[in-house]
Coordinates of C-alpha atoms in Angstrom, one line a residue:
M14 CA 10.8 22.0 2.1
L15 CA 9.4 19.7 -0.1
L16 CA 9.3 19.7 -3.7
V17 CA 7.3 17.1 -5.6
T18 CA 8.0 17.1 -9.0
S19 CA 6.7 14.8 -12.2
D20 CA 7.7 13.5 -15.7
P21 CA 8.5 16.6 -18.0
E22 CA 7.4 14.2 -21.0
R23 CA 4.1 14.3 -19.5
G24 CA 3.6 17.9 -18.9
G25 CA 5.7 18.2 -15.8
I26 CA 7.2 21.8 -15.5
V27 CA 10.2 21.0 -13.1
T28 CA 12.8 19.1 -14.8
P29 CA 15.3 17.1 -13.3
E30 CA 17.8 19.6 -14.0
A31 CA 15.9 22.3 -12.5
A32 CA 15.0 20.4 -9.2
A33 CA 18.9 19.5 -8.9
E34 CA 19.6 23.0 -9.0
A35 CA 16.9 24.2 -6.6
K36 CA 18.6 21.1 -4.2
R37 CA 22.0 23.1 -4.7
L38 CA 20.8 26.2 -3.7
L39 CA 18.8 24.8 -0.8
P40 CA 20.5 21.9 0.5
S41 CA 17.4 21.1 2.9
L42 CA 15.0 20.7 -0.1
E43 CA 13.9 17.3 -0.4
V44 CA 12.7 16.4 -3.8
V45 CA 10.5 13.7 -4.8
R46 CA 9.8 12.7 -8.3
L47 CA 6.6 10.8 -9.2
T48 CA 6.5 9.0 -12.4
G49 CA 3.6 8.5 -14.6
A50 CA 2.4 12.0 -13.8
G51 CA 2.6 15.3 -15.7
H52 CA 1.4 18.9 -14.4
N53 CA -1.6 17.7 -12.6
I54 CA 0.5 15.5 -10.1
R55 CA -2.2 15.5 -7.7
R56 CA -5.0 13.8 -9.9
E57 CA -2.5 11.8 -11.7
Q58 CA -1.1 10.2 -9.1
F59 CA -3.0 11.1 -5.8
G60 CA -1.9 8.2 -3.8
A61 CA 1.9 8.6 -4.3
F62 CA 1.3 12.4 -3.8
V63 CA -0.4 11.9 -0.5
A64 CA 2.3 9.2 0.3
A65 CA 5.2 11.7 -0.1
V66 CA 3.6 14.7 1.6
R67 CA 2.7 12.8 4.4
S68 CA 6.1 11.2 4.6
F69 CA 7.6 14.5 4.6
L70 CA 5.4 15.6 7.4
T71 CA 6.0 13.0 9.7
A72 CA 9.6 13.2 9.3
N73 CA 9.7 16.7 9.7
Y74 CA 7.0 17.6 12.0
P75 CA 6.4 15.1 14.7
S76 CA 3.2 16.9 15.9
A77 CA 1.9 15.8 12.7
R78 CA 2.1 12.1 13.2
Q79 CA -1.2 11.8 15.0
P80 CA -4.1 14.3 14.9
Q81 CA -5.6 15.2 18.1
S82 CA -9.2 14.4 18.6
A83 CA -11.8 17.4 19.4
S84 CA -11.9 16.4 22.9
A85 CA -7.9 16.4 23.6
R86 CA -7.8 20.2 22.0
T87 CA -10.5 21.5 24.7

């Protein structure tokens, strides 16, 4: 499971303490903090958000590495 957090000073909802507690309760949780973003992480740090999600997916779901072409699926 991936938890993407941002800066509480800029409006981020999940504090570093809350993220640490979530990680304690769920050790397999991957926490990524994107600085320079507030509540709307995807708009404020779109590239970094996509990179974090892509990195998580390729590390944890190998089939997500290479999308199949339409002809390969049929």
